[in-house]
């Protein structure tokens, strides 16, 4: 770092502070708005300082929901989102680590074609294959269910590729040493490969959890019942009200609540996450 | 305890490449066998075939009277030490050593006894709870050895175990491996490309080249009577001087030399002298370079007269160049003409193609 002097340094710091403010201000507004009285916000007289309705707004949001558009408590929406995000993250990791293990360590007919088929699915995200996927899920009677929410998003090429790349960097001698030590394929996978993949799994978990948590289009399509709604869909529904005033404090409180789990996951797994991205220890 | 017998063992890769072209080796119970050769000679492949990590294309591998061609590595009752140690990075030293025992369903108390004993022998006791990454190269090496000895296998297999260590440690570990093997008297097969390691460790030495055994037997016997020019130049450092005998000057000096076409003389068998020993060889040389290593000095001299090529071998000198080893650090100055001689008993004669040794 070059040490900047006096004035130039203040300018640089000012620019950085402006950057931070631009990113942080909307979040601040959401937090402030969630503690105000709705009438004030609707009048356009919202204060930039926190109001006094924190507890009642959050109580209402979590346990009751809005009085108009959706009558679903946000607590339940969060539970739905959480279950979906966890299913997607855990399911994806489980499926892809197993398929990567098969592709890297076993010689079976059509190994490479199968690998390429998995690879090609990279080009087909949910949005592209949404019709056939919807049809399949509907035919399997999985609409309005956790399985229907999570399953189509679980099969994933990205995670398989990541584990494949990682497995290929694991020295062959480890496998050979395991064979001599009397560990079969399952033992090797369980005792050696899984522990070595720990940081990779953590990094993927963070990414996939947030990906799952932020799903909007797919849950919107396949959930019709209020009690299966996810929080991302719920927020949207709260804003568009036909004949009543939008309950902004509740909407904002919901937004704040929607931010919390991803933040929590990132903070909790930060150390493993960073190590997973830069890890070289083998 | 077991002997290991390889009968006409072959390895052909799917592409058609023949890595091992029929190898016969017999290692008696408790012997230390060293496979040595240049890279690509198939020595590691052969070891991995004994371990069961490579399939056998032909012939038989026999461990302790049982043909193990189709037996899984874990069931061959062998233990292997890898070049990069292949320790499980996420397991403690203790668990690294205990893993193979636990997989065999051994009782935890017995596992602990064995690992503790191995750790004591290898001086690893204070490090049992550490992870491999917290250990130095030499310590990792010892853990790898420990993992092998706790199993109390019939055969130890070593795949260039010392090549990742620095020179000093390598010598120390070499001695340790030898002592350990003597004490346990477990049959061992050891792969290396370092001829010094090979000479010092081996009960029987197997010199390999191009997927075949060039010569095997007692290391000193091989040093004294190399069977081919390849072995002659590979075993011993600096390598044996090989000279074409078509140059009449040499041929006439030796007299009765049969069909020999190549003459070999080890650098240490030369003396600087004006006399010509009866039946021996004397060569006039111009000193080109001097290497002083303290206890001994290497003189690189050129002969000029003889420019004829001899079959190219690893470590071979350019035609016409001769290495002479003399004790001490006194050496003639560069450019000086000297005369070196070797007695008859120290001459090695080979056929023209270098494939046969001729005793005359």
XYZ file of C-alpha atoms in Angstrom:
642
model
C 0.000 0.000 0.000
C 1.277 3.434 -0.864
C 0.906 5.811 2.043
C -1.196 8.724 0.803
C -0.717 12.117 2.400
C -3.212 14.492 4.056
C -5.859 15.748 1.693
C -5.612 12.910 -0.826
C -6.161 10.430 1.907
C -9.306 12.187 3.112
C -10.691 12.172 -0.418
C -10.012 8.469 -0.754
C -11.666 7.767 2.586
C -14.629 9.964 1.691
C -15.175 7.974 -1.498
C -15.039 4.737 0.432
C -17.536 6.055 2.957
C -19.876 7.113 0.169
C -19.659 3.595 -1.221
C -20.511 2.091 2.131
C -23.400 4.519 2.582
C -24.872 3.653 -0.803
C -24.860 -0.037 0.071
C -25.951 0.317 3.664
C -28.574 3.059 3.433
C -31.424 0.956 1.977
C -30.833 -1.633 4.665
C -30.948 1.102 7.274
C -34.168 2.462 5.789
C -35.741 -0.977 5.912
C -34.815 -1.368 9.551
C -36.053 2.124 10.439
C -39.276 1.746 8.474
C -40.052 -1.490 10.223
C -40.274 0.366 13.519
C -42.580 3.163 12.434
C -46.281 3.700 12.304
C -47.775 2.830 8.917
C -49.792 6.050 8.689
C -46.633 8.147 8.907
C -44.963 6.187 6.103
C -48.071 6.376 3.929
C -48.152 10.154 4.368
C -44.589 10.398 3.238
C -43.495 11.709 6.624
C -41.264 8.865 7.554
C -38.537 9.812 9.978
C -34.972 8.655 9.368
C -34.724 7.790 13.028
C -36.098 4.539 14.439
C -39.664 4.770 15.622
C -41.192 3.258 18.733
C -43.148 0.339 17.302
C -40.376 -2.221 17.085
C -41.878 -4.910 19.297
C -45.438 -4.678 18.126
C -44.504 -4.622 14.432
C -42.198 -7.623 14.696
C -44.676 -9.503 16.882
C -47.381 -8.919 14.323
C -45.126 -9.834 11.413
C -43.845 -13.084 12.845
C -46.982 -14.425 14.481
C -49.898 -12.824 12.636
C -48.870 -11.518 9.232
C -50.500 -8.648 7.425
C -54.120 -8.051 8.106
C -55.030 -7.760 4.435
C -53.232 -9.413 1.490
C -51.814 -12.558 3.080
C -52.968 -13.751 6.375
C -49.972 -16.009 6.728
C -47.617 -15.265 9.631
C -44.097 -14.542 8.435
C -42.747 -16.988 11.010
C -44.314 -19.800 9.046
C -43.007 -18.418 5.743
C -39.528 -18.348 7.204
C -39.897 -21.922 8.297
C -40.919 -22.891 4.754
C -37.999 -21.005 3.252
C -35.619 -22.504 5.770
C -36.761 -26.040 5.077
C -36.510 -25.451 1.341
C -33.066 -23.829 1.503
C -31.716 -26.545 3.792
C -33.145 -29.306 1.628
C -31.630 -27.745 -1.466
C -28.212 -27.143 0.091
C -27.897 -30.491 1.852
C -29.506 -32.402 -1.002
C -27.290 -30.824 -3.624
C -24.137 -31.506 -1.660
C -25.144 -35.090 -0.966
C -26.110 -35.856 -4.563
C -23.171 -34.124 -6.178
C -20.463 -35.482 -3.895
C -21.673 -39.010 -4.581
C -21.879 -38.506 -8.336
C -18.445 -36.858 -8.386
C -17.050 -39.814 -6.417
C -18.473 -42.209 -8.983
C -17.111 -40.246 -11.905
C -13.622 -39.727 -10.535
C -12.888 -43.043 -8.819
C -14.736 -45.703 -10.784
C -14.335 -47.021 -14.295
C -17.749 -47.970 -15.644
C -19.246 -48.036 -19.150
C -20.291 -44.606 -20.486
C -18.473 -42.808 -17.707
C -17.472 -39.873 -19.868
C -20.843 -39.508 -21.671
C -22.520 -39.466 -18.273
C -20.105 -36.841 -17.090
C -20.858 -34.719 -20.138
C -24.606 -35.084 -19.641
C -24.187 -33.796 -16.101
C -21.994 -31.034 -17.432
C -24.570 -29.972 -20.035
C -27.244 -29.457 -17.364
C -25.172 -26.431 -16.370
C -26.680 -24.717 -19.352
C -30.227 -25.502 -18.250
C -31.170 -23.611 -15.076
C -34.679 -23.926 -13.673
C -35.926 -20.892 -15.588
C -35.133 -22.549 -18.930
C -36.700 -25.898 -18.186
C -39.544 -24.530 -16.132
C -42.410 -26.007 -18.175
C -41.253 -29.623 -18.278
C -40.117 -29.402 -14.677
C -43.495 -28.072 -13.582
C -45.242 -30.825 -15.519
C -43.147 -33.520 -13.876
C -43.607 -32.123 -10.393
C -47.345 -31.767 -10.970
C -47.617 -35.333 -12.294
C -45.783 -36.602 -9.261
C -48.332 -34.779 -7.057
C -45.631 -32.737 -5.442
C -47.214 -29.311 -5.845
C -47.514 -27.502 -2.526
C -44.967 -29.748 -0.849
C -41.415 -29.393 0.416
C -40.310 -32.141 -1.958
C -41.717 -30.216 -4.885
C -39.992 -27.048 -3.720
C -36.576 -28.596 -3.302
C -36.194 -31.613 -5.606
C -36.019 -29.866 -9.000
C -33.304 -27.580 -7.664
C -31.199 -30.308 -6.114
C -29.696 -32.070 -9.116
C -26.818 -29.778 -9.929
C -23.867 -29.807 -12.245
C -21.951 -26.992 -10.583
C -21.481 -28.785 -7.294
C -20.644 -32.050 -9.055
C -17.994 -30.263 -11.078
C -16.540 -28.613 -8.019
C -16.217 -31.908 -6.167
C -14.822 -33.584 -9.267
C -12.102 -30.961 -9.518
C -11.351 -31.330 -5.832
C -11.215 -35.125 -5.941
C -8.825 -35.001 -8.863
C -6.363 -33.046 -6.755
C -6.416 -35.657 -3.977
C -3.236 -37.705 -4.444
C -3.786 -41.235 -5.770
C -1.470 -42.536 -3.090
C -4.131 -41.801 -0.477
C -6.490 -44.170 -2.247
C -3.726 -46.736 -2.596
C -2.739 -46.410 1.042
C -6.394 -46.912 1.977
C -6.591 -50.008 -0.179
C -3.525 -51.449 1.505
C -4.989 -50.486 4.880
C -8.015 -52.583 4.034
C -10.524 -49.819 3.375
C -13.054 -50.577 0.639
C -14.671 -47.934 -1.588
C -17.261 -46.934 1.025
C -14.704 -46.758 3.828
C -12.375 -44.650 1.708
C -15.235 -42.302 0.862
C -16.432 -42.021 4.430
C -13.107 -42.029 6.298
C -10.881 -40.075 3.961
C -12.686 -38.271 1.166
C -15.531 -36.792 3.212
C -13.297 -35.337 5.946
C -10.989 -33.897 3.303
C -13.974 -32.306 1.547
C -15.211 -30.639 4.718
C -14.162 -27.116 3.825
C -15.397 -27.523 0.264
C -18.725 -28.694 1.579
C -18.943 -25.695 3.909
C -18.212 -23.259 1.096
C -20.817 -24.910 -1.089
C -23.316 -24.963 1.743
C -23.083 -21.208 2.158
C -23.518 -20.571 -1.551
C -26.306 -23.108 -1.982
C -28.198 -22.089 1.135
C -28.365 -18.495 -0.059
C -29.278 -19.669 -3.546
C -32.103 -21.766 -2.118
C -33.262 -19.073 0.285
C -33.496 -16.537 -2.520
C -35.534 -18.714 -4.876
C -38.550 -16.780 -6.120
C -39.894 -17.980 -9.455
C -40.076 -21.676 -8.689
C -41.833 -21.415 -5.304
C -44.206 -18.856 -6.796
C -45.214 -21.347 -9.480
C -45.693 -24.483 -7.500
C -47.105 -23.242 -4.209
C -50.709 -22.163 -4.124
C -51.564 -22.740 -0.503
C -50.815 -19.876 1.869
C -49.201 -22.130 4.432
C -46.624 -23.350 1.893
C -45.555 -19.861 0.897
C -41.873 -18.964 1.137
C -40.776 -15.620 2.501
C -39.545 -14.282 -0.859
C -42.938 -14.889 -2.445
C -44.670 -13.605 0.686
C -42.969 -10.197 0.596
C -44.053 -9.694 -2.962
C -47.639 -10.556 -2.135
C -47.686 -8.159 0.831
C -46.756 -5.196 -1.318
C -49.455 -5.557 -3.962
C -52.711 -5.049 -2.188
C -55.837 -4.390 -4.178
C -57.946 -2.205 -1.963
C -56.036 -1.632 1.246
C -53.024 0.410 2.233
C -49.719 -1.522 1.959
C -48.563 -2.203 5.480
C -45.043 -0.933 5.017
C -43.722 -1.549 8.514
C -44.712 -5.216 8.225
C -43.245 -5.449 4.724
C -39.993 -3.937 5.906
C -39.881 -6.138 8.965
C -40.356 -9.128 6.695
C -37.508 -7.933 4.486
C -35.256 -7.544 7.515
C -36.233 -10.999 8.726
C -35.568 -12.422 5.252
C -32.026 -11.076 5.406
C -31.201 -12.642 8.739
C -30.712 -16.358 7.940
C -28.271 -15.798 5.025
C -26.348 -13.320 7.162
C -26.290 -15.810 9.995
C -25.085 -18.633 7.730
C -22.334 -16.493 6.231
C -21.125 -15.234 9.598
C -21.272 -18.665 11.198
C -19.409 -20.410 8.384
C -17.168 -17.571 7.304
C -13.946 -19.178 8.457
C -14.674 -22.508 6.784
C -16.062 -20.723 3.748
C -12.916 -18.726 3.087
C -10.737 -21.742 3.735
C -12.875 -23.750 1.347
C -12.233 -21.264 -1.423
C -8.474 -21.026 -0.935
C -7.748 -24.402 0.619
C -4.712 -26.298 -0.612
C -4.015 -28.576 2.332
C -4.185 -32.179 1.263
C 7.616 -63.837 7.398
C 7.649 -64.947 3.828
C 9.676 -65.193 0.685
C 8.601 -63.372 -2.442
C 8.983 -64.997 -5.827
C 8.296 -63.376 -9.167
C 7.977 -65.834 -12.026
C 8.173 -64.408 -15.515
C 6.102 -61.398 -14.450
C 4.865 -59.185 -17.270
C 2.965 -55.953 -17.495
C 1.477 -54.659 -20.714
C -0.587 -51.492 -20.621
C -3.810 -51.240 -22.638
C -2.029 -49.032 -25.150
C 0.335 -51.924 -25.917
C 3.299 -50.519 -24.011
C 5.279 -53.281 -22.343
C 6.436 -51.931 -18.995
C 7.714 -55.227 -17.571
C 9.050 -57.803 -19.989
C 9.253 -60.982 -17.982
C 10.967 -60.607 -14.638
C 12.182 -63.455 -12.450
C 13.284 -62.555 -8.950
C 13.444 -64.617 -5.792
C 13.647 -62.858 -2.448
C 14.277 -65.193 0.446
C 12.570 -64.816 3.817
C 13.883 -61.832 5.758
C 16.017 -60.510 2.931
C 16.210 -56.885 1.900
C 15.818 -56.666 -1.852
C 16.459 -53.398 -3.657
C 15.164 -52.695 -7.149
C 17.324 -50.069 -8.764
C 17.352 -48.543 -12.217
C 16.925 -45.299 -14.118
C 13.490 -43.658 -14.250
C 11.106 -45.469 -16.543
C 12.812 -48.841 -16.123
C 9.677 -50.343 -14.573
C 10.932 -50.747 -11.011
C 8.029 -48.862 -9.433
C 5.530 -50.661 -11.640
C 6.975 -53.968 -10.505
C 6.689 -52.970 -6.842
C 3.117 -51.804 -7.338
C 2.330 -55.148 -8.935
C 3.640 -56.915 -5.851
C 1.491 -54.567 -3.746
C -1.561 -55.336 -5.861
C -2.037 -51.770 -7.024
C -1.349 -52.746 -10.640
C -2.794 -55.757 -12.391
C -0.451 -58.498 -13.582
C -0.544 -59.182 -17.337
C 1.456 -62.384 -17.211
C 3.434 -64.639 -14.897
C 2.980 -65.218 -11.200
C 3.620 -63.264 -8.023
C 4.090 -65.554 -5.071
C 4.148 -64.281 -1.490
C 4.867 -66.887 1.163
C 3.919 -69.772 -1.106
C 0.608 -68.283 -2.235
C 0.063 -66.910 -5.719
C -1.480 -63.486 -5.129
C -2.130 -62.297 -8.692
C -5.858 -61.931 -8.019
C -5.689 -61.014 -4.333
C -6.718 -57.538 -3.123
C -3.860 -55.414 -1.712
C -5.349 -55.518 1.775
C -5.370 -59.317 1.751
C -1.800 -59.805 0.577
C -0.386 -59.151 4.022
C 1.953 -56.444 2.806
C 2.572 -52.882 3.932
C 3.795 -50.106 1.713
C 5.663 -46.856 2.314
C 5.000 -44.309 -0.402
C 7.325 -41.694 -1.821
C 5.067 -38.830 -0.705
C 4.153 -40.778 2.477
C 0.402 -40.677 1.649
C -0.532 -39.992 5.254
C -4.194 -39.251 5.883
C -4.015 -35.471 6.398
C -7.091 -35.226 8.597
C -6.074 -37.967 11.016
C -3.683 -37.696 13.934
C -0.430 -39.625 13.849
C -1.979 -42.215 16.136
C -5.013 -42.664 13.903
C -2.858 -42.814 10.810
C -1.061 -45.799 12.242
C -4.168 -47.335 13.776
C -6.385 -47.041 10.691
C -5.290 -50.247 8.980
C -5.524 -52.200 12.229
C -9.026 -50.960 13.007
C -10.173 -51.771 9.478
C -9.154 -55.330 10.198
C -11.366 -55.371 13.260
C -8.557 -55.474 15.797
C -9.484 -54.786 19.429
C -8.808 -51.208 20.526
C -6.522 -52.311 23.370
C -4.342 -54.310 20.964
C -4.334 -51.408 18.487
C -3.074 -49.110 21.208
C -0.347 -51.519 22.291
C 0.940 -51.916 18.757
C 0.827 -48.238 17.858
C 2.512 -47.243 21.122
C 5.231 -49.797 20.525
C 5.826 -48.591 16.961
C 5.817 -44.976 18.129
C 8.389 -45.808 20.779
C 10.669 -47.548 18.277
C 10.381 -44.641 15.826
C 10.565 -41.960 18.536
C 7.145 -40.621 17.620
C 5.579 -40.906 21.075
C 5.406 -37.133 21.757
C 3.754 -36.545 18.383
C 0.955 -39.091 18.462
C -1.787 -36.481 18.739
C -0.430 -34.189 16.020
C -1.670 -33.959 12.449
C 0.735 -34.819 9.617
C 0.942 -31.183 8.498
C 2.461 -30.269 11.865
C 5.374 -32.646 11.297
C 8.660 -32.226 9.475
C 9.533 -34.307 6.425
C 11.592 -36.776 8.404
C 8.869 -37.204 11.009
C 6.236 -37.804 8.334
C 8.535 -40.379 6.853
C 8.724 -42.119 10.220
C 4.934 -42.062 10.572
C 4.693 -43.719 7.172
C 7.129 -46.363 8.393
C 5.139 -46.716 11.594
C 1.955 -47.304 9.633
C 3.756 -50.140 7.890
C 5.298 -51.810 10.921
C 2.234 -51.812 13.194
C 0.614 -54.166 10.754
C 3.395 -56.719 11.238
C 3.034 -57.755 7.611
C 4.842 -60.511 5.766
C 6.462 -58.056 3.380
C 7.429 -54.369 3.467
C 7.328 -52.496 0.200
C 9.159 -49.181 -0.092
C 8.615 -46.927 -3.088
C 11.490 -44.413 -3.117
C 10.697 -43.482 0.472
C 13.667 -41.187 0.968
C 13.649 -39.134 -2.189
C 11.628 -36.282 -0.647
C 14.136 -35.764 2.159
C 17.221 -33.593 2.167
C 20.606 -35.250 1.742
C 21.589 -35.438 5.404
C 18.267 -36.800 6.584
C 18.278 -39.283 3.753
C 21.479 -40.860 5.014
C 20.196 -40.953 8.596
C 16.887 -42.523 7.562
C 18.672 -44.997 5.315
C 20.573 -46.330 8.282
C 17.410 -46.375 10.379
C 15.480 -48.322 7.784
C 18.253 -50.873 7.571
C 18.461 -51.269 11.350
C 14.711 -51.569 11.659
C 14.521 -54.161 8.929
C 17.348 -56.169 10.522
C 15.578 -56.163 13.869
C 12.159 -57.096 12.515
C 13.723 -59.339 9.850
C 10.738 -58.793 7.611
C 11.174 -59.487 3.922
C 11.454 -56.127 2.173
C 11.408 -54.841 -1.355
C 12.746 -51.342 -1.824
C 12.659 -49.249 -4.975
C 15.172 -46.489 -5.578
C 17.013 -44.788 -8.396
C 19.881 -43.897 -6.096
C 22.654 -46.440 -6.581
C 24.293 -45.508 -3.289
C 21.067 -46.259 -1.399
C 20.814 -49.479 -3.354
C 24.352 -50.589 -2.535
C 24.108 -49.811 1.160
C 20.676 -51.288 1.859
C 20.494 -54.387 -0.260
C 20.968 -58.024 0.616
C 20.102 -58.670 -2.971
C 20.250 -56.013 -5.585
C 18.123 -56.149 -8.727
C 19.355 -53.820 -11.450
C 16.588 -53.092 -13.929
C 16.622 -51.509 -17.344
C 13.837 -51.199 -19.900
C 11.442 -53.489 -18.064
C 13.968 -56.272 -17.659
C 16.359 -57.436 -14.993
C 19.916 -56.702 -16.105
C 21.514 -58.435 -13.167
C 20.651 -59.514 -9.675
C 22.592 -60.755 -6.715
C 24.774 -59.574 -3.882
C 25.481 -55.851 -4.303
C 29.244 -56.186 -3.912
C 29.329 -59.075 -6.337
C 27.460 -56.903 -8.831
C 29.876 -54.067 -8.220
C 32.856 -56.336 -8.731
C 31.516 -58.286 -11.675
C 28.887 -56.280 -13.542
C 27.208 -58.475 -16.146
C 26.600 -55.767 -18.738
C 27.944 -52.332 -19.578
C 24.623 -50.905 -18.365
C 25.144 -52.322 -14.883
C 28.801 -51.318 -15.007
C 27.966 -47.687 -15.617
C 24.894 -47.584 -13.364
C 26.399 -49.087 -10.221
C 29.269 -47.078 -8.825
C 29.809 -43.334 -8.752
C 31.456 -41.852 -10.682
C 30.560 -44.425 -13.343
C 32.912 -47.009 -14.763
C 35.024 -45.835 -17.692
C 34.026 -47.752 -20.813
C 36.361 -47.795 -23.787
C 36.158 -49.390 -27.166
C 38.849 -51.969 -27.661
C 39.035 -51.518 -31.374
C 41.784 -49.062 -30.680
C 44.782 -51.311 -31.184
C 46.729 -49.609 -28.476
C 44.530 -51.075 -25.718
C 43.931 -54.431 -27.332
C 47.621 -55.128 -27.731
C 48.300 -54.201 -24.119
C 45.787 -56.712 -22.745
C 46.775 -59.553 -24.998
C 44.375 -62.458 -24.598
C 40.964 -60.794 -24.469
C 38.703 -63.221 -26.312
C 35.863 -61.590 -28.249
C 35.784 -58.583 -25.966
C 34.918 -55.315 -27.693
C 34.546 -53.022 -24.707
C 36.875 -52.478 -21.814
C 35.660 -51.115 -18.481
C 37.817 -49.713 -15.694
C 36.454 -48.146 -12.516
C 37.827 -44.667 -11.716
C 39.135 -45.901 -8.363
C 41.140 -48.715 -9.976
C 43.500 -46.353 -11.775
C 46.825 -45.231 -10.363
C 49.048 -42.507 -11.753
C 52.262 -44.262 -12.670
C 54.892 -44.537 -15.387
C 54.956 -48.289 -15.227
C 52.692 -50.653 -17.100
C 51.550 -53.637 -15.028
C 51.795 -56.957 -16.847
C 48.528 -57.666 -18.680
C 47.134 -54.397 -17.373
C 46.361 -51.211 -19.209
C 48.152 -47.878 -19.224
C 46.624 -44.771 -20.759
C 48.221 -41.414 -21.518
C 45.816 -38.639 -20.532
C 45.594 -34.859 -20.692
C 44.058 -33.446 -17.531
C 40.888 -31.525 -18.477
C 39.228 -30.887 -15.133
C 39.702 -31.553 -11.435
C 37.032 -32.111 -8.753
C 38.234 -32.050 -5.165
C 35.823 -33.418 -2.577
C 38.261 -33.565 0.327
C 39.074 -37.197 0.957
C 39.402 -37.894 -2.734
C 39.894 -36.140 -6.039
C 38.417 -36.860 -9.442
C 40.532 -36.193 -12.497
C 38.759 -35.827 -15.846
C 41.220 -36.619 -18.601
C 40.957 -36.963 -22.358
C 42.598 -39.593 -24.538
C 42.032 -38.028 -27.973
C 43.134 -41.118 -29.896
C 39.953 -43.062 -29.406
C 36.844 -41.293 -30.661
C 34.812 -44.386 -31.336
C 31.294 -44.489 -29.901
C 30.155 -47.110 -27.422
C 26.498 -47.987 -26.916
C 24.918 -45.010 -25.147
C 24.135 -45.691 -21.508
C 23.031 -43.528 -18.628
C 25.913 -41.881 -16.857
C 28.265 -42.690 -19.664
C 31.173 -40.421 -20.414
C 31.706 -38.749 -23.748
C 33.969 -40.861 -25.956
C 37.604 -40.429 -25.163
C 37.046 -39.039 -21.668
C 38.295 -40.921 -18.637
C 37.615 -40.333 -14.938
C 40.347 -41.209 -12.486
C 39.809 -41.234 -8.757
C 42.782 -40.683 -6.512
C 42.859 -40.405 -2.723
C 43.683 -37.118 -1.026
C 43.565 -33.696 -2.596
C 46.945 -33.613 -4.374
C 46.314 -33.514 -8.107
C 48.223 -32.653 -11.271
C 47.424 -29.212 -12.743
C 44.964 -28.835 -15.608
C 46.547 -29.321 -19.015
C 49.303 -31.622 -17.773
C 49.909 -34.922 -19.518
C 49.760 -37.891 -17.133
C 49.852 -41.630 -17.452
C 47.404 -43.824 -15.563
C 47.393 -47.607 -15.273
C 45.144 -50.385 -13.971
C 46.156 -53.952 -13.182
C 44.773 -56.956 -15.055
C 42.478 -58.049 -12.206
C 40.673 -54.739 -12.281
C 39.754 -54.850 -15.950
C 36.182 -55.627 -17.013
C 35.683 -57.001 -20.507
C 32.386 -56.931 -22.361
C 31.192 -58.094 -25.750
C 30.791 -55.547 -28.544
C 27.119 -54.860 -27.773
C 27.825 -54.554 -24.073
C 25.264 -57.257 -23.204
C 27.703 -59.969 -22.071
C 30.591 -60.013 -19.668
C 33.674 -61.842 -20.856
C 36.014 -63.525 -18.415
C 39.395 -63.963 -20.002
